[in-house]
GROMACS .gro file of C-alpha atoms in nm:
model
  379
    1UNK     CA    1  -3.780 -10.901  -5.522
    2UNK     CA    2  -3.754 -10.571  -5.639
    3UNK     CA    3  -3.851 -10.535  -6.059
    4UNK     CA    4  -3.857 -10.182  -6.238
    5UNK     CA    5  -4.194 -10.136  -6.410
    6UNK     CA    6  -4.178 -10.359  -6.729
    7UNK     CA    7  -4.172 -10.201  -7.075
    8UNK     CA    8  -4.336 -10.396  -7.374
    9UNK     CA    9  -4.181 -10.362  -7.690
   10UNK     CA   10  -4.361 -10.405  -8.024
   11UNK     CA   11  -4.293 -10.804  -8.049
   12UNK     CA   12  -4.453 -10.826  -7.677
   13UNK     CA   13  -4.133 -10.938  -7.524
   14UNK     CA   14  -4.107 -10.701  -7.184
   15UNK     CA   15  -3.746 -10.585  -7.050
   16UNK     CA   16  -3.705 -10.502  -6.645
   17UNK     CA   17  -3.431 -10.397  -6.414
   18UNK     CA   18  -3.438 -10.651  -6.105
   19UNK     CA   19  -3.247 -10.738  -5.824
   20UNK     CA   20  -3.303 -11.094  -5.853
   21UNK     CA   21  -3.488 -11.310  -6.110
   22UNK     CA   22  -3.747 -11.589  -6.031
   23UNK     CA   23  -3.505 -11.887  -5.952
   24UNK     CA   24  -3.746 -12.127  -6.161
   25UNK     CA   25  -3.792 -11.889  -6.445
   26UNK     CA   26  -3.376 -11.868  -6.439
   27UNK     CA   27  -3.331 -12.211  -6.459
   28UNK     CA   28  -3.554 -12.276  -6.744
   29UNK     CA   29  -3.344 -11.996  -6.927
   30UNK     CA   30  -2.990 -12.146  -6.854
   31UNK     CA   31  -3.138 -12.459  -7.049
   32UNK     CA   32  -3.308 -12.325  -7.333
   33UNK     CA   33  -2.971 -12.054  -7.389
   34UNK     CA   34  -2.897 -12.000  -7.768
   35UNK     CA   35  -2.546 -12.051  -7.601
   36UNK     CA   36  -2.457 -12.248  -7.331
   37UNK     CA   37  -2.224 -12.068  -7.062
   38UNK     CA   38  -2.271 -12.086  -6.698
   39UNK     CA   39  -2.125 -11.825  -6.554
   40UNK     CA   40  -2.448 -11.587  -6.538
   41UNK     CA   41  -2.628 -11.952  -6.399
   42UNK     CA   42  -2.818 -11.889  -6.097
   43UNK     CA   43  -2.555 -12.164  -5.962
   44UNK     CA   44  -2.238 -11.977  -6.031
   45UNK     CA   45  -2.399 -11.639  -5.881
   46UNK     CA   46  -2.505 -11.809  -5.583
   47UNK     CA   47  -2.156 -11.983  -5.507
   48UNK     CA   48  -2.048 -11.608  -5.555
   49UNK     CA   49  -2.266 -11.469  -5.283
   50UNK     CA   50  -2.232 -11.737  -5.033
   51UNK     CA   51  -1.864 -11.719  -5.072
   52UNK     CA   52  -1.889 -11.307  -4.966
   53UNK     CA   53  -1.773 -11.241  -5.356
   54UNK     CA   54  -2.113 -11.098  -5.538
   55UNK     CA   55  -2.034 -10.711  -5.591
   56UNK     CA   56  -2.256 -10.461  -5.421
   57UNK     CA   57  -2.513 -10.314  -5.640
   58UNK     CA   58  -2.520 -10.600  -5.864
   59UNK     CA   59  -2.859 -10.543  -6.075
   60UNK     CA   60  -3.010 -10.729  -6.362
   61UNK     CA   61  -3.173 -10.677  -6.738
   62UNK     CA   62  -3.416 -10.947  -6.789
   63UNK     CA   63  -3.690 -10.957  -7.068
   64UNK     CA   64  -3.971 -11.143  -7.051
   65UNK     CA   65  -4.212 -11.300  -7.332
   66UNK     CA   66  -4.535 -11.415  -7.152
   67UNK     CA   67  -4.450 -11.649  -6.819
   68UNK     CA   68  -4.096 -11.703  -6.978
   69UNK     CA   69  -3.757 -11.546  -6.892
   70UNK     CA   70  -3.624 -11.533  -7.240
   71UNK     CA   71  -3.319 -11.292  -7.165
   72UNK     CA   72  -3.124 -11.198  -6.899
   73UNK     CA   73  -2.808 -11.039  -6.839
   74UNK     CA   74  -2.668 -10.924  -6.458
   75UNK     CA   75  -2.444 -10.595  -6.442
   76UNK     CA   76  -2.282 -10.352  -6.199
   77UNK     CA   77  -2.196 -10.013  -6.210
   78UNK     CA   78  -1.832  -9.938  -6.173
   79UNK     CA   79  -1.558  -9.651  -6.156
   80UNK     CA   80  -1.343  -9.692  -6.489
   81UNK     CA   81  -1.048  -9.555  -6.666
   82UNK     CA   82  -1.248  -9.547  -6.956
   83UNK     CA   83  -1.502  -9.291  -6.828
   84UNK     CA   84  -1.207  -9.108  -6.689
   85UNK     CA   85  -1.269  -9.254  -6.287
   86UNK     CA   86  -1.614  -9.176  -6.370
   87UNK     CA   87  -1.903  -9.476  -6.372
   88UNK     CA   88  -1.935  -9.682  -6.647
   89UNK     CA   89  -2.175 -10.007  -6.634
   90UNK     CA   90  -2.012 -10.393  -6.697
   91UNK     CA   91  -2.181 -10.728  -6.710
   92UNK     CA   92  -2.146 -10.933  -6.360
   93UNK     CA   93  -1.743 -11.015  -6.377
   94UNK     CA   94  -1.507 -11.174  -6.107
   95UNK     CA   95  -1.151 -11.376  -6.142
   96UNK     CA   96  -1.355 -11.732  -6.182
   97UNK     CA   97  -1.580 -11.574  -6.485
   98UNK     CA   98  -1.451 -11.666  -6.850
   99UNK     CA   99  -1.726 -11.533  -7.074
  100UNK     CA  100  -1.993 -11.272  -7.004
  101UNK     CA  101  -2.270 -11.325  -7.281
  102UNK     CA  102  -2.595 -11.260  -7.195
  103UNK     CA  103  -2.859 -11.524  -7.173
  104UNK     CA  104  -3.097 -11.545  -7.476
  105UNK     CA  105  -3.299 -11.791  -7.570
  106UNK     CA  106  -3.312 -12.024  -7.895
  107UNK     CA  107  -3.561 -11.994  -8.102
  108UNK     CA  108  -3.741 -11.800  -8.381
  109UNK     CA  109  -3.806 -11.497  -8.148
  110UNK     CA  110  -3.404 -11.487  -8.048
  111UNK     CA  111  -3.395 -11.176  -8.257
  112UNK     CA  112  -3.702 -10.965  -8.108
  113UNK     CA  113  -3.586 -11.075  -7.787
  114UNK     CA  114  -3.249 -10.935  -7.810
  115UNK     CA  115  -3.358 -10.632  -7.979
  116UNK     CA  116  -3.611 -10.601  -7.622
  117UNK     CA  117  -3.306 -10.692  -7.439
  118UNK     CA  118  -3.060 -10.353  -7.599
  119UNK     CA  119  -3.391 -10.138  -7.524
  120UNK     CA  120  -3.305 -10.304  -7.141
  121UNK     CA  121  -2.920 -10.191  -7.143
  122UNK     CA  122  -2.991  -9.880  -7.256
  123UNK     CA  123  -3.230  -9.772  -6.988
  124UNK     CA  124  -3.021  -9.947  -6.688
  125UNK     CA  125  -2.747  -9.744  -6.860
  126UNK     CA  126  -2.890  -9.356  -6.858
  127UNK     CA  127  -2.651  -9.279  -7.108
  128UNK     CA  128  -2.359  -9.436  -6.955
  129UNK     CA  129  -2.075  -9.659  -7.159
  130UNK     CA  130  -2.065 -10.021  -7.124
  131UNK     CA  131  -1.731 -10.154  -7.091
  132UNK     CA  132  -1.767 -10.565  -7.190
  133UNK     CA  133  -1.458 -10.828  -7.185
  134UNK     CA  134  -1.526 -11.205  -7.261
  135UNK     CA  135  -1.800 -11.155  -7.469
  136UNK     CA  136  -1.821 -11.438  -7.752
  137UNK     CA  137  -1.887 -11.232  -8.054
  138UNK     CA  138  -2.047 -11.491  -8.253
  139UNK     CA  139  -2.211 -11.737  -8.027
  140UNK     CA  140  -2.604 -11.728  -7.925
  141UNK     CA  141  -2.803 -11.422  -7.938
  142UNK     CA  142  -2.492 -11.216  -7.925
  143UNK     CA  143  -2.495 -11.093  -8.343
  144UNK     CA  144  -2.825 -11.019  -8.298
  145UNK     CA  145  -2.777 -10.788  -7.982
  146UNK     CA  146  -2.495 -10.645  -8.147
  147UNK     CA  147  -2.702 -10.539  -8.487
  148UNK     CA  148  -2.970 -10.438  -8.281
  149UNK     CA  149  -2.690 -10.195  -8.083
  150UNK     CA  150  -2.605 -10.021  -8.399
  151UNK     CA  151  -2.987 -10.040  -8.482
  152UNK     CA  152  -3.022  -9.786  -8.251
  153UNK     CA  153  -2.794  -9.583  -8.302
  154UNK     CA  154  -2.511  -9.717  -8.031
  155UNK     CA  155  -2.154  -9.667  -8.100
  156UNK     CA  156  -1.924  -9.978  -8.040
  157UNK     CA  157  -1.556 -10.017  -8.063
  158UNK     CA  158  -1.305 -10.331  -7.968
  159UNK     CA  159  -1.075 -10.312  -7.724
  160UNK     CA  160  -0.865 -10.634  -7.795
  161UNK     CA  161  -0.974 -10.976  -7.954
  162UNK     CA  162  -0.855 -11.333  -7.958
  163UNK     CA  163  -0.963 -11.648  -8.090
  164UNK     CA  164  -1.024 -11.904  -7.778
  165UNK     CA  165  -0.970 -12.281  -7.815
  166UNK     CA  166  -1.259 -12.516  -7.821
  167UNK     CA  167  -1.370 -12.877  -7.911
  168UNK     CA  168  -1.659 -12.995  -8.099
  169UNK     CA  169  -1.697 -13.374  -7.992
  170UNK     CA  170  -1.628 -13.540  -8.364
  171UNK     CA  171  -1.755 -13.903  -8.456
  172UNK     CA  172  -1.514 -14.069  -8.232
  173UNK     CA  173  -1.129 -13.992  -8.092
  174UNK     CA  174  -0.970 -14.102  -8.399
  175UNK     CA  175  -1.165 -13.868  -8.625
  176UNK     CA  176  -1.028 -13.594  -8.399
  177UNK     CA  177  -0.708 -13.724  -8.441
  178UNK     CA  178  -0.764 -13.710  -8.796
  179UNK     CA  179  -0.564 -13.477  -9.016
  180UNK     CA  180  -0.504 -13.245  -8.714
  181UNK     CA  181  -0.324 -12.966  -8.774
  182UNK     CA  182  -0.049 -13.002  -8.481
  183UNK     CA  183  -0.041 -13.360  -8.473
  184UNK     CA  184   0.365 -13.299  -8.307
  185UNK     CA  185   0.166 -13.193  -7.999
  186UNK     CA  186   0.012 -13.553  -7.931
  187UNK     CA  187   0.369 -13.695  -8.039
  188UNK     CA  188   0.506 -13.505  -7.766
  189UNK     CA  189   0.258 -13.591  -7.557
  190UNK     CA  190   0.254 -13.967  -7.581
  191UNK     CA  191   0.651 -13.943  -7.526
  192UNK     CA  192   0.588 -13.738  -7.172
  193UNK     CA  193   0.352 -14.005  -7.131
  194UNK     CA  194   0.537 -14.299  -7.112
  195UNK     CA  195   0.809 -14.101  -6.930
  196UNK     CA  196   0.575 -14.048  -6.620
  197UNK     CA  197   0.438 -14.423  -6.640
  198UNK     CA  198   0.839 -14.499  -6.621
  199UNK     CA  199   0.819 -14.325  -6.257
  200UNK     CA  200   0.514 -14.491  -6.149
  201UNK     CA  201   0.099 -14.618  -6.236
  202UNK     CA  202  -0.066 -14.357  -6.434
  203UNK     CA  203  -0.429 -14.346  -6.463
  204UNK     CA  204  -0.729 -14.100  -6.569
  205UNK     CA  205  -1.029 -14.056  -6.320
  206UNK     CA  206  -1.316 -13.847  -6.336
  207UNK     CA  207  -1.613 -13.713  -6.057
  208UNK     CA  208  -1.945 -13.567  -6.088
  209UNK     CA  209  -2.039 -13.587  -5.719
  210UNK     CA  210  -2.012 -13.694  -5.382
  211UNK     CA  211  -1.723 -13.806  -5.187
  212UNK     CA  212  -1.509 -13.853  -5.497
  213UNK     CA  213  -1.574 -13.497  -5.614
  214UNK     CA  214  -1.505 -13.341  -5.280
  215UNK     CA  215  -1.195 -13.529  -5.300
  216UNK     CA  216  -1.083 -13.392  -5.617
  217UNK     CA  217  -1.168 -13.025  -5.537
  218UNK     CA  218  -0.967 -13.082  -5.234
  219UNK     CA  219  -0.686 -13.236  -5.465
  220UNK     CA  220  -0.708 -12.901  -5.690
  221UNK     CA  221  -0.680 -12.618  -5.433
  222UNK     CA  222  -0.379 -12.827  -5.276
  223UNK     CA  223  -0.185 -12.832  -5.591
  224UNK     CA  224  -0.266 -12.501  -5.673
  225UNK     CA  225  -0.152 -12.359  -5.295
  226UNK     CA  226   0.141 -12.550  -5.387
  227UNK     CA  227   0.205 -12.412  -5.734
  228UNK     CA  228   0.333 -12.053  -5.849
  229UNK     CA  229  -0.002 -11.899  -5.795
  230UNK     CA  230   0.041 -11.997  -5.391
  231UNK     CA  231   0.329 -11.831  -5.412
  232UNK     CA  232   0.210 -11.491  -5.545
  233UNK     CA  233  -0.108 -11.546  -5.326
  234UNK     CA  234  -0.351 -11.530  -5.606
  235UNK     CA  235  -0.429 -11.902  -5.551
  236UNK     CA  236  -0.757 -12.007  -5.475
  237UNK     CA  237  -0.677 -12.124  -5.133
  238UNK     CA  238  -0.491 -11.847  -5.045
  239UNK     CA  239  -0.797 -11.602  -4.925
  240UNK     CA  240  -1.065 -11.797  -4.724
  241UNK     CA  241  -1.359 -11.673  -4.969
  242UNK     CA  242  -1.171 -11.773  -5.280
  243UNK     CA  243  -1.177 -12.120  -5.116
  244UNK     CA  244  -1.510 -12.108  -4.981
  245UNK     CA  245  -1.623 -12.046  -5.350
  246UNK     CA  246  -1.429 -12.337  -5.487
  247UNK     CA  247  -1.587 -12.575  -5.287
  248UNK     CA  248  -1.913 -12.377  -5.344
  249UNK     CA  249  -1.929 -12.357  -5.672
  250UNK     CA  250  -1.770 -12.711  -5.781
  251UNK     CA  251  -2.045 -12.912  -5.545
  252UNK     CA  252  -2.338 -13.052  -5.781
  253UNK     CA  253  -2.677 -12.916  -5.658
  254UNK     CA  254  -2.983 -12.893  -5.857
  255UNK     CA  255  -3.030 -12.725  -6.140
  256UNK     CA  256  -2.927 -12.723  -6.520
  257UNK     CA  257  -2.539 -12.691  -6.467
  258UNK     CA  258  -2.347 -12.997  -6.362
  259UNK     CA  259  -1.976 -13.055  -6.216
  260UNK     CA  260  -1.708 -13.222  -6.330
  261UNK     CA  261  -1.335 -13.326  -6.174
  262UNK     CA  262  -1.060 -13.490  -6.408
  263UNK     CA  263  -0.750 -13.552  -6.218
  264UNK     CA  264  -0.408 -13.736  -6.405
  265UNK     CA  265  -0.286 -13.987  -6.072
  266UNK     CA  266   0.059 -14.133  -6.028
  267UNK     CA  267   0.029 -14.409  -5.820
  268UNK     CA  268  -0.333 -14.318  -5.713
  269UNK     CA  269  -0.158 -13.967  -5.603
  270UNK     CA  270  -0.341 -13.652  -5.838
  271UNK     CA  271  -0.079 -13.445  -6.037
  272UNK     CA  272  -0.340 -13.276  -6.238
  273UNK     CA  273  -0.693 -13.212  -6.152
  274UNK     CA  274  -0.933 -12.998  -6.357
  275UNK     CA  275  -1.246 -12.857  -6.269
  276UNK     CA  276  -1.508 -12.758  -6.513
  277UNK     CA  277  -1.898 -12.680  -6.506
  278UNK     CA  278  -2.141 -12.816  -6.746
  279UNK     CA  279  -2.406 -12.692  -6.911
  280UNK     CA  280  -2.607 -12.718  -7.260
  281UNK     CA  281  -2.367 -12.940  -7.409
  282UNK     CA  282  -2.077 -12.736  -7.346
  283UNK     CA  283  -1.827 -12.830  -7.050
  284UNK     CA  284  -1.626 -12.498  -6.953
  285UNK     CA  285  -1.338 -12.619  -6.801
  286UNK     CA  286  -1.299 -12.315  -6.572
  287UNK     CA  287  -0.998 -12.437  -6.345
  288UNK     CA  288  -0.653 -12.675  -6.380
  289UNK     CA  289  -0.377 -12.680  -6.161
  290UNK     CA  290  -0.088 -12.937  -6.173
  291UNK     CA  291   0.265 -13.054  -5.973
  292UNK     CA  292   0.455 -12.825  -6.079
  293UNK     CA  293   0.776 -13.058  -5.973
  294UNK     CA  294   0.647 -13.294  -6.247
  295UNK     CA  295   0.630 -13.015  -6.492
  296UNK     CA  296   0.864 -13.161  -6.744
  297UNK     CA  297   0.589 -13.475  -6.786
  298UNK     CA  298   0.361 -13.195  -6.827
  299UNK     CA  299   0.090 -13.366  -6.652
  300UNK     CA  300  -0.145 -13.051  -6.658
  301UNK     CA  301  -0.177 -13.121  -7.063
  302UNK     CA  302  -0.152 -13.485  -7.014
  303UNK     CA  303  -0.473 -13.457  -6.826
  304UNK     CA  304  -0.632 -13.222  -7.104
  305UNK     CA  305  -0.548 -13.512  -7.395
  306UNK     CA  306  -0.737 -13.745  -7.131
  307UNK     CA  307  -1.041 -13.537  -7.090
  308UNK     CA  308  -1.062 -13.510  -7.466
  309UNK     CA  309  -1.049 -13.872  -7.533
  310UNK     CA  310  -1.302 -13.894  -7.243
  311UNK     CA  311  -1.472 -13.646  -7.432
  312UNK     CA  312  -1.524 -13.847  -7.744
  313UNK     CA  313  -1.536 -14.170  -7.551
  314UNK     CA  314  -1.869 -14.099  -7.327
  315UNK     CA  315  -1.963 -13.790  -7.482
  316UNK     CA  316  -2.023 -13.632  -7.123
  317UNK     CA  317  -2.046 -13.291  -7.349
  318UNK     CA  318  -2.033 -13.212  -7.732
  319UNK     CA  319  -1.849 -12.906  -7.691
  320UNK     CA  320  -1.517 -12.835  -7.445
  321UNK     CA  321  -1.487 -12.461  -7.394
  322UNK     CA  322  -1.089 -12.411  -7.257
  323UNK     CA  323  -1.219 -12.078  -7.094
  324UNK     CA  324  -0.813 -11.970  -7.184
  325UNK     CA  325  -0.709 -11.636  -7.293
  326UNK     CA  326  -0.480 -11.542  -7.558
  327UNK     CA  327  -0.193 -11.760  -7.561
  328UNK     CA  328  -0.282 -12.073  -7.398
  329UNK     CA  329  -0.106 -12.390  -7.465
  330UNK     CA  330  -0.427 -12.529  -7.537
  331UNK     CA  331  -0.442 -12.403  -7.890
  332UNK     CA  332  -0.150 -12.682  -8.027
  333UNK     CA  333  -0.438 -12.921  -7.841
  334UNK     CA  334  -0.800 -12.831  -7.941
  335UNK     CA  335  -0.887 -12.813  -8.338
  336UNK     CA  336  -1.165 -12.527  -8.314
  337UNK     CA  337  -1.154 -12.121  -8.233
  338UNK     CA  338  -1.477 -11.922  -8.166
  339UNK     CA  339  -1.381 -11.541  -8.144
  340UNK     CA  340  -1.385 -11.334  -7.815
  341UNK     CA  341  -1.371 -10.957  -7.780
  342UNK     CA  342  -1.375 -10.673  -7.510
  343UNK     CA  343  -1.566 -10.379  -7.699
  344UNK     CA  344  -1.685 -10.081  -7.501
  345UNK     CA  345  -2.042 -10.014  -7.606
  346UNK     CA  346  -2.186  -9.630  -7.612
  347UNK     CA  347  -2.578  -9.582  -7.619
  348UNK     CA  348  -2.698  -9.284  -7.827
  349UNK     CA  349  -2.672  -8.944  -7.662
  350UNK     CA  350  -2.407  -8.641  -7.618
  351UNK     CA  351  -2.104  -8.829  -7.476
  352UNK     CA  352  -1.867  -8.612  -7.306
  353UNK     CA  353  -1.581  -8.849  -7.379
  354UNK     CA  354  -1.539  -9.039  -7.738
  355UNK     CA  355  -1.547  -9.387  -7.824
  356UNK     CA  356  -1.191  -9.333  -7.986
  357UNK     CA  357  -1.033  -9.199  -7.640
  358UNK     CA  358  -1.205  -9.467  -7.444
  359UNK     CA  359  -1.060  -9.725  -7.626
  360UNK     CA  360  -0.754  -9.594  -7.600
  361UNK     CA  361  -0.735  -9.573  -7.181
  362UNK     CA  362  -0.898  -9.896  -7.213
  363UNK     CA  363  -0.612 -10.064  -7.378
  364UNK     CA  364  -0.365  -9.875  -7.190
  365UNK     CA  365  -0.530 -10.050  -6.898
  366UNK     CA  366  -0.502 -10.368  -7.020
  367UNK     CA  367  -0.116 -10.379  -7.133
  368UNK     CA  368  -0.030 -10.219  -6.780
  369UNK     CA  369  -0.227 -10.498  -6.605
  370UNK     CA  370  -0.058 -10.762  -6.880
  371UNK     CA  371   0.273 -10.657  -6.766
  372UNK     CA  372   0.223 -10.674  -6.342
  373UNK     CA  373   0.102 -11.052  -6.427
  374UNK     CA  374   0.404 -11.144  -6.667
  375UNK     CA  375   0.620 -10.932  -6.363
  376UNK     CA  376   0.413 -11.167  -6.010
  377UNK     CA  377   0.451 -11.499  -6.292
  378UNK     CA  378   0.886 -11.413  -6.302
  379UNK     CA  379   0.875 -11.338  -5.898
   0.00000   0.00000   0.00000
């Protein structure tokens, strides 16, 4: 393993640039996260290497207090629009990665520790922007990196922002239920429901391992093949390491984050599976995909209703994270919003190009790449 020498900060917490962090140390972190997200888990970037998908040059900031990991963040350097085609640096980001904040612990040193991990980023970055999407503005040690940012003198701008659907697990299902806002939504929902029972037996089943999970993974990357994503060939299925990094990364192994399958049957047949990792608490349901010949049942949010009631029911997690962007149809369904942001992030220093015309190639970017998905989704 490869660690830059380790600078010590005034609170004794140590950042270092690494090419891979003690797997033990790592796990410990994922579990004692202010916020729980798995996607910078040592079990999501291992699916991504074994599948052939981990970007070259992928590096890490890690900071250390004592024998404990207490921070940790992985990155890559990358040619941007934003730096004119020059490098920029990003936090660790692929199709299958919904939220990019970095791993800091709870606890009464979260601040010190975030303030050790900013010294981190701005040495990886030798003066270089960072350009960050997903990142959950108010969750974990995220406010406190932020403040500790402008402590220092960096300037940060927003690129876009949304508020993204979640569930906290309330008392029981009916206290969900309970003066909700869009209460036409489950109206609507119980009506498509008895219309699909009308065509055959509808049922609600669930995996966390084995035979049964392998099964439902199976039963997701067929439907999806299937669907308007095999079609366009952006479906999981449709590129032999996309695949090989479904079944990777939805297989339960050891460690902190767990796996879970819902699928919606008809007649024992799955309409609807989703796939979501869990971790902290918080289930991320990262991936759905649904018959789309059934799509006037609407079996895909038939299956979400379920896996709320579920939710509440066995309280397999106390938070459900949709892992949507802007838009989904999942904000008529879940009651709570946490914000999300892309900002582009400048350390202190002569910059050659301003924050103000970054931003503005940067959202440029964005609507042209908006528009080529709205144009493959019409195809």
């Amino acid at each position: 393993m490869k660690v830059a020498s380790i600078v010590r900060a005034p609170s004794d917490a140590g950042f270092a640039l690494t090419d891979a962090p003690d797997p033990v140390a790592w796990d410990a972190l994922v579990t004692a996260s202010a916020a729980a997200h798995p996607h910078f888990s040592r079990h999501v970037i291992d699916a991504h290497r074994t599948a052939g998908l981990l970007p070259a040059g992928l590096r890490y900031v890690t900071v250390r207090r004592g024998d404990r990991l207490v921070a940790l963040l992985p990155f890559v350097p990358a040619r941007d629009l934003s730096g004119l085609g020059g490098k920029i640096l990003r936090p660790f980001l692929s199709p299958f990665v919904t939220a990019t904040a970095p791993l800091i612990a709870g606890g009464p040193d979260r601040t010190a520790d975030a303030q050790a991990l900013v010294a981190g980023l701005e040495s990886a970055s030798a003066g270089r922007a960072w350009r960050w999407p997903l990142l959950a503005t108010g969750a974990g040690g995220v406010p406190e990196m932020l403040a500790a940012m402008r402590g220092r003198g960096w300037a940060i701008g927003t690129v876009a922002a949304f508020e993204r659907p979640i569930m906290d697990r309330r008392a029981d299902h009916a206290a969900f239920l309970a003066d909700h806002p869009n209460r036409a939504r489950f109206k609507d929902l119980r009506r498509r429901a008895r219309r699909l029972a009308e065509t055959g037996a509808v049922a609600h089943v669930s995996a966390t391992g084995g035979a049964d999970l392998a099964r439902l993974v199976t039963a997701f990357l067929d439907l999806e093949r299937t669907g308007w994503k095999g079609q366009a060939g952006t479906a999981m299925a449709c590129r032999p390491e996309s695949a090989a990094l479904a079944r990777v990364l939805f297989t339960a192994a050891a460690g902190p984050v767990g796996i879970r399958a819902d699928a919606l049957t008809l007649d024992g047949r799955p309409v609807a599976v989703s796939l979501a990792l869990v971790t902290g608490g918080t289930a991320t349901l990262l991936k759905t995909a649904y018959d789309e010949d059934l799509r006037s049942h609407a079996p895909g949010l038939l299956l979400e209703d379920e896996i709320v009631r579920a939710c509440h029911e066995t309280g397999f997690a106390d938070r459900l994270d949709s892992a949507t962007l802007e838009g989904s149809v999942l904000e008529g369904l879940y009651r709570d919003r946490h914000p999300v942001a892309e900002i582009i992030a400048v350390p202190p220093g002569r910059q050659v190009i301003s924050l103000e015309r970054r931003l503005r190639l940067a959202r440029f970017e964005r609507e042209a790449r908006a528009a080529a998905k709205r144009a493959l989704r019409r195809r």
